[in-house]
Amino acid sequence: MNCFALNLHTFHLMRNYSLLSLVRFIIPVLLVSVFVSCSPAKRVQKRGGYLHVSNSIKTDRPGINSDDLLNFAQPKPNKKILGLFRSGVWINDLFSGRRDTRINRWLSTKVGKEPVLLDSAYVDNSLIPMKIYLSNKGYFGADVSRTISLKRGKSRVRYYTHTNEPFRFGAVNYIIAGDSLKFFMQGIQKSSLLKTGKQYDAYLIRDERERITRELRDIGYYAFSREYIFFEVDTSELQRTADLTVRIENIRLRSGIKEDSVRQMEHQRYFIDNIYINSNFADVAGTDVNQTDTLAFRAKSDTLLRKSPDFYQIYRSELRLRPIVLSRSLFIFPGQPYSQNYINLTYNRLQNLGLSRIVSVNVNPVDIQNDSLQGYRLLDCDIRMVRAPVNMFTVDAEGTAAGGYFGVGSSLGYRNRNIFRGAETLRFKVKGAFELEPDLGIEGIDKSTIFNSLEAGFETGIDFPTLLTPFHFKRLGLNSKATTTIGMGFNYQQRTLYTRYVSYLSYGYEWNASQVTRHLFTPVELSSVSIVRDSIFTVILNELADPRFLSQYTDHLVLAMKYSFVFNNQVFNSGKNYWFLRGNIESAGNVLSLYSNIMDANKDDNGNYTLFGIRYAQYLRTDIDIRFYQPLGRDQNLVYRTAFGIGVPYGNSFALPFEKGFFAGGANGLRGWPIRSVGPGEYYSTVKSGFERVGDMWLEANVEYRFPMYSFLNGGLFVDAGNIWLINENEDFPQGHFQTSRFFKSLAADAGLGFRFDFSFFIFRVDGGIPVYDPGKLSGSRWFRPLKFQMRDINWNFGIGYPF
């Protein structure tokens, strides 16, 4: 994700306060006058109708979900923009009566929206599904009434529920046909969703029916379906309970002797027999069987019913995919009971290899008679993979955000998805960008060009679809998609005050422990940073004589080990709350320090150990990011986020390397400030020195309310708070270190409004933030003063995607 923040403080608009006050007064008056005088409701009323503007409901019990009931309400009013006015109706009304031209038709029908008129028949018909919904929720005999308010050409409908105490589940009994099914159902019914004392819910009964079906299909009952499950409800009006009988019946077959004669047969369990994999179905399809080759592969021998290979790989002329890769992707094996879950996992794993455009996993009953099967049946599994192109080239134009600087760039990429015939992915990308670095306010710096910074580099790597370790790992779990990544790259950054060369080499692992957890472990990440300072910048550093700055802007090596844990329990389109958490921990320099001590290495003139003549960094760094997403219904969401990080340099380092430090501000943080312009702490300075503000400690909290506005345009109201601090006191940054007694005084806070243009395949974001409290100012001028507001007080941020 490329996000960038651009501060528009240089646009000095509306400097005159009296003019701004006049504009504030005139614009709302004009808008109100226009919309009132041209009210679509008045025009609709003249034509004998009423513009329908709202549906609301008053429930008589707190347990009734109002939003669910309002989903049944008809007609539905036109949507409002910003929750204030129906611009679509106004535009339609404005252009629909004009001359019939293409532009007027487009404005009227595409940009505008036909006004929704009151129809009492629709209103009355809405009562029926509402009553059914209440009955399904246990409110048997419930009633719903409505009132219609007509005023100034507008209609408003209000619904009222009239219910009694809801029914609750009583006893839950099971009647199961067939001894085998009865045995397995003993374990399945222990996890039943239907609990005695729980409020009656027909939708929960539906879910229980699906659960039982799913559980049985996962233990071999391939031919079982929900049509064999019946629920009988016996209600008691006196006790307000509903006893349930869950009945599972045998298969009913016509006997063939008489048309009306039916015989019953117990449900049978199915086991996997043979597995056939067409690893390149596009090559094999339509080919004579004599022109194809079949490879029998065996990696297991723990079959239950018969001795057979794990699978047969079918290919033509040349084996383009090694069978061991397919074996690692299979969750089904000969002799194993059929499981729909394992079929789905196999499909997902094969699809995640990235080799195929289409993957299909089908099973077919084997029509054989075998007395040794004792009532069991066999299935053959047919897996077909339609391969995607192996080689792929990409050319991209993009906005950049390296170091927080706005820029434009392009990249050329190449990808081979099967470089060693084991689903390994070779990646290579070369990229370049021109960037706009803010004015540093330093004499002698060239300001003649707009894009005054340059960045270029390349990155390459290989991803292996397994864990390449000296140790043997069994399967990490059903969802353990594992990857080993080897990567390297080089980056050239030409800034106003310095030129930086960064090269790196890394080796790491990534795997999913479950559907909601992911682990990333990088045992080795070696990076080398070489900095060539401008002569003016060198003079500034020498005048400051601060070892912290000197340490951050000199050559260094980083040999780090990193671990990350990610938790995300989001279920798409479920409408449920969910959490996201990411925690990182990183240490660097310990192995090199141990080596230096063992070898009794000499230190340089600054008292640091070096490797190949370059000082190496030594530190411990950790951070955590926690988010809570709360859907509010009707495409509205509240998002809460808090993040904390701390880095401690020690041993061979006086300060964290610049690229490992924490910063605040920008498109994804404190949006009232440009990136790296906040803190540390309460540090105050009116002099621009060219130093970006980086700290050892970081804390941030955000709350954002997201809501629909109009068509593809969504809005966001946000509040951000946080800052960065130094761990130790520093005379160059007075009040910049963390102090418990001044913690709240050192927190920066902003608020603002954002616009998100949702084009389905990507989201373009514009956020405008205003600093509400700025700890970097003098104590008497830290709070935002609304009466002195100017447009230049807004910090504009542009980004792709949501900030969090």
mmCIF file with all atom_site columns, C-alpha atoms in Angstrom, residues 216-348:
data_model
loop_
_atom_site.group_PDB
_atom_site.id
_atom_site.type_symbol
_atom_site.label_atom_id
_atom_site.label_alt_id
_atom_site.label_comp_id
_atom_site.label_asym_id
_atom_site.label_entity_id
_atom_site.label_seq_id
_atom_site.pdbx_PDB_ins_code
_atom_site.Cartn_x
_atom_site.Cartn_y
_atom_site.Cartn_z
_atom_site.occupancy
_atom_site.B_iso_or_equiv
_atom_site.pdbx_formal_charge
_atom_site.auth_seq_id
_atom_site.auth_comp_id
_atom_site.auth_asym_id
_atom_site.auth_atom_id
_atom_site.pdbx_PDB_model_num
ATOM 1   C CA . LEU A 1 216 ? -21.775 -35.620 9.135   1.00 0.00 ? 216 LEU A CA 1
ATOM 2   C CA . ARG A 1 217 ? -20.298 -34.872 5.710   1.00 0.00 ? 217 ARG A CA 1
ATOM 3   C CA . ASP A 1 218 ? -16.928 -34.345 7.377   1.00 0.00 ? 218 ASP A CA 1
ATOM 4   C CA . ILE A 1 219 ? -16.862 -37.860 8.867   1.00 0.00 ? 219 ILE A CA 1
ATOM 5   C CA . GLY A 1 220 ? -17.641 -39.788 5.702   1.00 0.00 ? 220 GLY A CA 1
ATOM 6   C CA . TYR A 1 221 ? -21.354 -39.287 5.010   1.00 0.00 ? 221 TYR A CA 1
ATOM 7   C CA . TYR A 1 222 ? -20.808 -37.965 1.493   1.00 0.00 ? 222 TYR A CA 1
ATOM 8   C CA . ALA A 1 223 ? -24.401 -38.466 0.283   1.00 0.00 ? 223 ALA A CA 1
ATOM 9   C CA . PHE A 1 224 ? -26.012 -36.930 3.354   1.00 0.00 ? 224 PHE A CA 1
ATOM 10  C CA . SER A 1 225 ? -27.973 -33.697 2.919   1.00 0.00 ? 225 SER A CA 1
ATOM 11  C CA . ARG A 1 226 ? -30.071 -31.426 5.108   1.00 0.00 ? 226 ARG A CA 1
ATOM 12  C CA . GLU A 1 227 ? -33.291 -32.812 3.569   1.00 0.00 ? 227 GLU A CA 1
ATOM 13  C CA . TYR A 1 228 ? -32.974 -35.802 5.914   1.00 0.00 ? 228 TYR A CA 1
ATOM 14  C CA . ILE A 1 229 ? -33.183 -33.602 9.032   1.00 0.00 ? 229 ILE A CA 1
ATOM 15  C CA . PHE A 1 230 ? -36.579 -32.569 10.424  1.00 0.00 ? 230 PHE A CA 1
ATOM 16  C CA . PHE A 1 231 ? -37.502 -30.424 13.437  1.00 0.00 ? 231 PHE A CA 1
ATOM 17  C CA . GLU A 1 232 ? -40.747 -30.796 15.328  1.00 0.00 ? 232 GLU A CA 1
ATOM 18  C CA . VAL A 1 233 ? -41.782 -27.949 17.654  1.00 0.00 ? 233 VAL A CA 1
ATOM 19  C CA . ASP A 1 234 ? -44.221 -28.430 20.547  1.00 0.00 ? 234 ASP A CA 1
ATOM 20  C CA . THR A 1 235 ? -45.079 -25.167 22.305  1.00 0.00 ? 235 THR A CA 1
ATOM 21  C CA . SER A 1 236 ? -46.508 -24.598 25.768  1.00 0.00 ? 236 SER A CA 1
ATOM 22  C CA . GLU A 1 237 ? -48.395 -21.305 26.062  1.00 0.00 ? 237 GLU A CA 1
ATOM 23  C CA . LEU A 1 238 ? -48.460 -21.551 29.843  1.00 0.00 ? 238 LEU A CA 1
ATOM 24  C CA . GLN A 1 239 ? -44.701 -22.065 30.303  1.00 0.00 ? 239 GLN A CA 1
ATOM 25  C CA . ARG A 1 240 ? -43.739 -20.048 27.207  1.00 0.00 ? 240 ARG A CA 1
ATOM 26  C CA . THR A 1 241 ? -41.450 -22.884 26.059  1.00 0.00 ? 241 THR A CA 1
ATOM 27  C CA . ALA A 1 242 ? -40.948 -24.751 22.810  1.00 0.00 ? 242 ALA A CA 1
ATOM 28  C CA . ASP A 1 243 ? -39.822 -28.379 23.048  1.00 0.00 ? 243 ASP A CA 1
ATOM 29  C CA . LEU A 1 244 ? -37.841 -29.617 20.051  1.00 0.00 ? 244 LEU A CA 1
ATOM 30  C CA . THR A 1 245 ? -37.537 -33.035 18.489  1.00 0.00 ? 245 THR A CA 1
ATOM 31  C CA . VAL A 1 246 ? -34.688 -33.423 16.005  1.00 0.00 ? 246 VAL A CA 1
ATOM 32  C CA . ARG A 1 247 ? -35.466 -36.298 13.653  1.00 0.00 ? 247 ARG A CA 1
ATOM 33  C CA . ILE A 1 248 ? -32.912 -37.740 11.196  1.00 0.00 ? 248 ILE A CA 1
ATOM 34  C CA . GLU A 1 249 ? -34.422 -40.219 8.776   1.00 0.00 ? 249 GLU A CA 1
ATOM 35  C CA . ASN A 1 250 ? -33.054 -42.986 6.572   1.00 0.00 ? 250 ASN A CA 1
ATOM 36  C CA . ILE A 1 251 ? -32.787 -42.805 2.800   1.00 0.00 ? 251 ILE A CA 1
ATOM 37  C CA . ARG A 1 252 ? -36.120 -43.642 1.148   1.00 0.00 ? 252 ARG A CA 1
ATOM 38  C CA . LEU A 1 253 ? -35.995 -45.632 -2.104  1.00 0.00 ? 253 LEU A CA 1
ATOM 39  C CA . ARG A 1 254 ? -38.702 -46.979 -4.329  1.00 0.00 ? 254 ARG A CA 1
ATOM 40  C CA . SER A 1 255 ? -38.706 -50.781 -4.188  1.00 0.00 ? 255 SER A CA 1
ATOM 41  C CA . GLY A 1 256 ? -39.418 -51.228 -7.888  1.00 0.00 ? 256 GLY A CA 1
ATOM 42  C CA . ILE A 1 257 ? -42.094 -53.880 -7.240  1.00 0.00 ? 257 ILE A CA 1
ATOM 43  C CA . LYS A 1 258 ? -44.924 -51.420 -6.720  1.00 0.00 ? 258 LYS A CA 1
ATOM 44  C CA . GLU A 1 259 ? -44.959 -47.777 -7.672  1.00 0.00 ? 259 GLU A CA 1
ATOM 45  C CA . ASP A 1 260 ? -46.121 -46.704 -4.227  1.00 0.00 ? 260 ASP A CA 1
ATOM 46  C CA . SER A 1 261 ? -43.827 -49.116 -2.356  1.00 0.00 ? 261 SER A CA 1
ATOM 47  C CA . VAL A 1 262 ? -40.888 -47.468 -0.557  1.00 0.00 ? 262 VAL A CA 1
ATOM 48  C CA . ARG A 1 263 ? -38.005 -49.113 1.284   1.00 0.00 ? 263 ARG A CA 1
ATOM 49  C CA . GLN A 1 264 ? -35.553 -47.524 3.690   1.00 0.00 ? 264 GLN A CA 1
ATOM 50  C CA . MET A 1 265 ? -31.748 -47.725 3.625   1.00 0.00 ? 265 MET A CA 1
ATOM 51  C CA . GLU A 1 266 ? -29.279 -46.537 6.237   1.00 0.00 ? 266 GLU A CA 1
ATOM 52  C CA . HIS A 1 267 ? -26.864 -43.764 5.371   1.00 0.00 ? 267 HIS A CA 1
ATOM 53  C CA . GLN A 1 268 ? -23.473 -45.138 4.314   1.00 0.00 ? 268 GLN A CA 1
ATOM 54  C CA . ARG A 1 269 ? -20.004 -43.815 5.003   1.00 0.00 ? 269 ARG A CA 1
ATOM 55  C CA . TYR A 1 270 ? -17.708 -43.186 2.043   1.00 0.00 ? 270 TYR A CA 1
ATOM 56  C CA . PHE A 1 271 ? -13.937 -43.602 1.915   1.00 0.00 ? 271 PHE A CA 1
ATOM 57  C CA . ILE A 1 272 ? -11.406 -42.225 -0.550  1.00 0.00 ? 272 ILE A CA 1
ATOM 58  C CA . ASP A 1 273 ? -10.121 -44.818 -3.032  1.00 0.00 ? 273 ASP A CA 1
ATOM 59  C CA . ASN A 1 274 ? -7.911  -43.392 -5.801  1.00 0.00 ? 274 ASN A CA 1
ATOM 60  C CA . ILE A 1 275 ? -6.818  -39.798 -6.352  1.00 0.00 ? 275 ILE A CA 1
ATOM 61  C CA . TYR A 1 276 ? -6.063  -38.567 -9.869  1.00 0.00 ? 276 TYR A CA 1
ATOM 62  C CA . ILE A 1 277 ? -4.402  -35.188 -10.411 1.00 0.00 ? 277 ILE A CA 1
ATOM 63  C CA . ASN A 1 278 ? -4.233  -33.583 -13.834 1.00 0.00 ? 278 ASN A CA 1
ATOM 64  C CA . SER A 1 279 ? -1.545  -31.055 -12.969 1.00 0.00 ? 279 SER A CA 1
ATOM 65  C CA . ASN A 1 280 ? -1.914  -29.275 -16.302 1.00 0.00 ? 280 ASN A CA 1
ATOM 66  C CA . PHE A 1 281 ? -5.443  -30.019 -17.435 1.00 0.00 ? 281 PHE A CA 1
ATOM 67  C CA . ALA A 1 282 ? -5.288  -27.680 -20.449 1.00 0.00 ? 282 ALA A CA 1
ATOM 68  C CA . ASP A 1 283 ? -2.536  -29.893 -21.919 1.00 0.00 ? 283 ASP A CA 1
ATOM 69  C CA . VAL A 1 284 ? -4.230  -33.202 -21.106 1.00 0.00 ? 284 VAL A CA 1
ATOM 70  C CA . ALA A 1 285 ? -7.842  -32.381 -21.972 1.00 0.00 ? 285 ALA A CA 1
ATOM 71  C CA . GLY A 1 286 ? -8.889  -33.870 -25.290 1.00 0.00 ? 286 GLY A CA 1
ATOM 72  C CA . THR A 1 287 ? -5.659  -35.868 -25.577 1.00 0.00 ? 287 THR A CA 1
ATOM 73  C CA . ASP A 1 288 ? -5.661  -39.549 -26.374 1.00 0.00 ? 288 ASP A CA 1
ATOM 74  C CA . VAL A 1 289 ? -4.964  -41.560 -23.238 1.00 0.00 ? 289 VAL A CA 1
ATOM 75  C CA . ASN A 1 290 ? -2.041  -43.217 -24.991 1.00 0.00 ? 290 ASN A CA 1
ATOM 76  C CA . GLN A 1 291 ? -0.355  -39.818 -25.358 1.00 0.00 ? 291 GLN A CA 1
ATOM 77  C CA . THR A 1 292 ? -0.386  -39.073 -21.629 1.00 0.00 ? 292 THR A CA 1
ATOM 78  C CA . ASP A 1 293 ? 1.825   -40.321 -18.839 1.00 0.00 ? 293 ASP A CA 1
ATOM 79  C CA . THR A 1 294 ? 0.779   -41.306 -15.333 1.00 0.00 ? 294 THR A CA 1
ATOM 80  C CA . LEU A 1 295 ? 3.050   -41.150 -12.307 1.00 0.00 ? 295 LEU A CA 1
ATOM 81  C CA . ALA A 1 296 ? 2.089   -43.064 -9.148  1.00 0.00 ? 296 ALA A CA 1
ATOM 82  C CA . PHE A 1 297 ? 3.353   -41.230 -6.070  1.00 0.00 ? 297 PHE A CA 1
ATOM 83  C CA . ARG A 1 298 ? 3.498   -42.628 -2.550  1.00 0.00 ? 298 ARG A CA 1
ATOM 84  C CA . ALA A 1 299 ? 4.642   -40.734 0.516   1.00 0.00 ? 299 ALA A CA 1
ATOM 85  C CA . LYS A 1 300 ? 2.392   -42.440 3.080   1.00 0.00 ? 300 LYS A CA 1
ATOM 86  C CA . SER A 1 301 ? 1.511   -46.027 3.860   1.00 0.00 ? 301 SER A CA 1
ATOM 87  C CA . ASP A 1 302 ? -1.131  -45.643 6.580   1.00 0.00 ? 302 ASP A CA 1
ATOM 88  C CA . THR A 1 303 ? -4.134  -46.456 4.406   1.00 0.00 ? 303 THR A CA 1
ATOM 89  C CA . LEU A 1 304 ? -7.133  -48.096 6.004   1.00 0.00 ? 304 LEU A CA 1
ATOM 90  C CA . LEU A 1 305 ? -8.894  -50.086 3.307   1.00 0.00 ? 305 LEU A CA 1
ATOM 91  C CA . ARG A 1 306 ? -6.336  -50.897 0.626   1.00 0.00 ? 306 ARG A CA 1
ATOM 92  C CA . LYS A 1 307 ? -2.718  -50.414 -0.346  1.00 0.00 ? 307 LYS A CA 1
ATOM 93  C CA . SER A 1 308 ? -2.398  -47.779 -3.048  1.00 0.00 ? 308 SER A CA 1
ATOM 94  C CA . PRO A 1 309 ? -0.312  -44.737 -3.988  1.00 0.00 ? 309 PRO A CA 1
ATOM 95  C CA . ASP A 1 310 ? -1.173  -41.379 -2.480  1.00 0.00 ? 310 ASP A CA 1
ATOM 96  C CA . PHE A 1 311 ? -2.221  -40.187 -5.924  1.00 0.00 ? 311 PHE A CA 1
ATOM 97  C CA . TYR A 1 312 ? -1.715  -40.617 -9.650  1.00 0.00 ? 312 TYR A CA 1
ATOM 98  C CA . GLN A 1 313 ? -0.315  -37.573 -11.452 1.00 0.00 ? 313 GLN A CA 1
ATOM 99  C CA . ILE A 1 314 ? -1.409  -37.315 -15.068 1.00 0.00 ? 314 ILE A CA 1
ATOM 100 C CA . TYR A 1 315 ? 0.697   -35.190 -17.435 1.00 0.00 ? 315 TYR A CA 1
ATOM 101 C CA . ARG A 1 316 ? 1.750   -34.932 -21.039 1.00 0.00 ? 316 ARG A CA 1
ATOM 102 C CA . SER A 1 317 ? 5.277   -35.215 -22.466 1.00 0.00 ? 317 SER A CA 1
ATOM 103 C CA . GLU A 1 318 ? 7.021   -33.395 -19.612 1.00 0.00 ? 318 GLU A CA 1
ATOM 104 C CA . LEU A 1 319 ? 6.529   -33.319 -15.841 1.00 0.00 ? 319 LEU A CA 1
ATOM 105 C CA . ARG A 1 320 ? 6.302   -29.590 -15.117 1.00 0.00 ? 320 ARG A CA 1
ATOM 106 C CA . LEU A 1 321 ? 5.423   -29.872 -11.425 1.00 0.00 ? 321 LEU A CA 1
ATOM 107 C CA . ARG A 1 322 ? 7.170   -32.157 -8.971  1.00 0.00 ? 322 ARG A CA 1
ATOM 108 C CA . PRO A 1 323 ? 4.728   -34.521 -7.195  1.00 0.00 ? 323 PRO A CA 1
ATOM 109 C CA . ILE A 1 324 ? 6.076   -33.706 -3.730  1.00 0.00 ? 324 ILE A CA 1
ATOM 110 C CA . VAL A 1 325 ? 4.573   -30.219 -4.094  1.00 0.00 ? 325 VAL A CA 1
ATOM 111 C CA . LEU A 1 326 ? 1.158   -31.725 -4.780  1.00 0.00 ? 326 LEU A CA 1
ATOM 112 C CA . SER A 1 327 ? 1.577   -34.130 -1.887  1.00 0.00 ? 327 SER A CA 1
ATOM 113 C CA . ARG A 1 328 ? 2.162   -31.249 0.543   1.00 0.00 ? 328 ARG A CA 1
ATOM 114 C CA . SER A 1 329 ? -1.066  -29.652 -0.670  1.00 0.00 ? 329 SER A CA 1
ATOM 115 C CA . LEU A 1 330 ? -3.312  -32.674 -0.155  1.00 0.00 ? 330 LEU A CA 1
ATOM 116 C CA . PHE A 1 331 ? -5.448  -33.217 2.927   1.00 0.00 ? 331 PHE A CA 1
ATOM 117 C CA . ILE A 1 332 ? -7.112  -36.321 1.492   1.00 0.00 ? 332 ILE A CA 1
ATOM 118 C CA . PHE A 1 333 ? -5.514  -39.750 1.084   1.00 0.00 ? 333 PHE A CA 1
ATOM 119 C CA . PRO A 1 334 ? -6.671  -43.226 0.019   1.00 0.00 ? 334 PRO A CA 1
ATOM 120 C CA . GLY A 1 335 ? -8.474  -45.058 2.799   1.00 0.00 ? 335 GLY A CA 1
ATOM 121 C CA . GLN A 1 336 ? -9.488  -41.851 4.542   1.00 0.00 ? 336 GLN A CA 1
ATOM 122 C CA . PRO A 1 337 ? -13.167 -41.121 5.315   1.00 0.00 ? 337 PRO A CA 1
ATOM 123 C CA . TYR A 1 338 ? -14.631 -38.527 2.995   1.00 0.00 ? 338 TYR A CA 1
ATOM 124 C CA . SER A 1 339 ? -14.525 -35.017 4.473   1.00 0.00 ? 339 SER A CA 1
ATOM 125 C CA . GLN A 1 340 ? -15.964 -31.951 2.804   1.00 0.00 ? 340 GLN A CA 1
ATOM 126 C CA . ASN A 1 341 ? -13.682 -29.829 4.984   1.00 0.00 ? 341 ASN A CA 1
ATOM 127 C CA . TYR A 1 342 ? -10.571 -31.661 3.746   1.00 0.00 ? 342 TYR A CA 1
ATOM 128 C CA . ILE A 1 343 ? -11.796 -31.299 0.163   1.00 0.00 ? 343 ILE A CA 1
ATOM 129 C CA . ASN A 1 344 ? -12.100 -27.534 0.684   1.00 0.00 ? 344 ASN A CA 1
ATOM 130 C CA . LEU A 1 345 ? -8.691  -27.294 2.347   1.00 0.00 ? 345 LEU A CA 1
ATOM 131 C CA . THR A 1 346 ? -7.114  -29.210 -0.530  1.00 0.00 ? 346 THR A CA 1
ATOM 132 C CA . TYR A 1 347 ? -8.740  -26.860 -3.014  1.00 0.00 ? 347 TYR A CA 1
ATOM 133 C CA . ASN A 1 348 ? -7.534  -23.770 -1.115  1.00 0.00 ? 348 ASN A CA 1
#
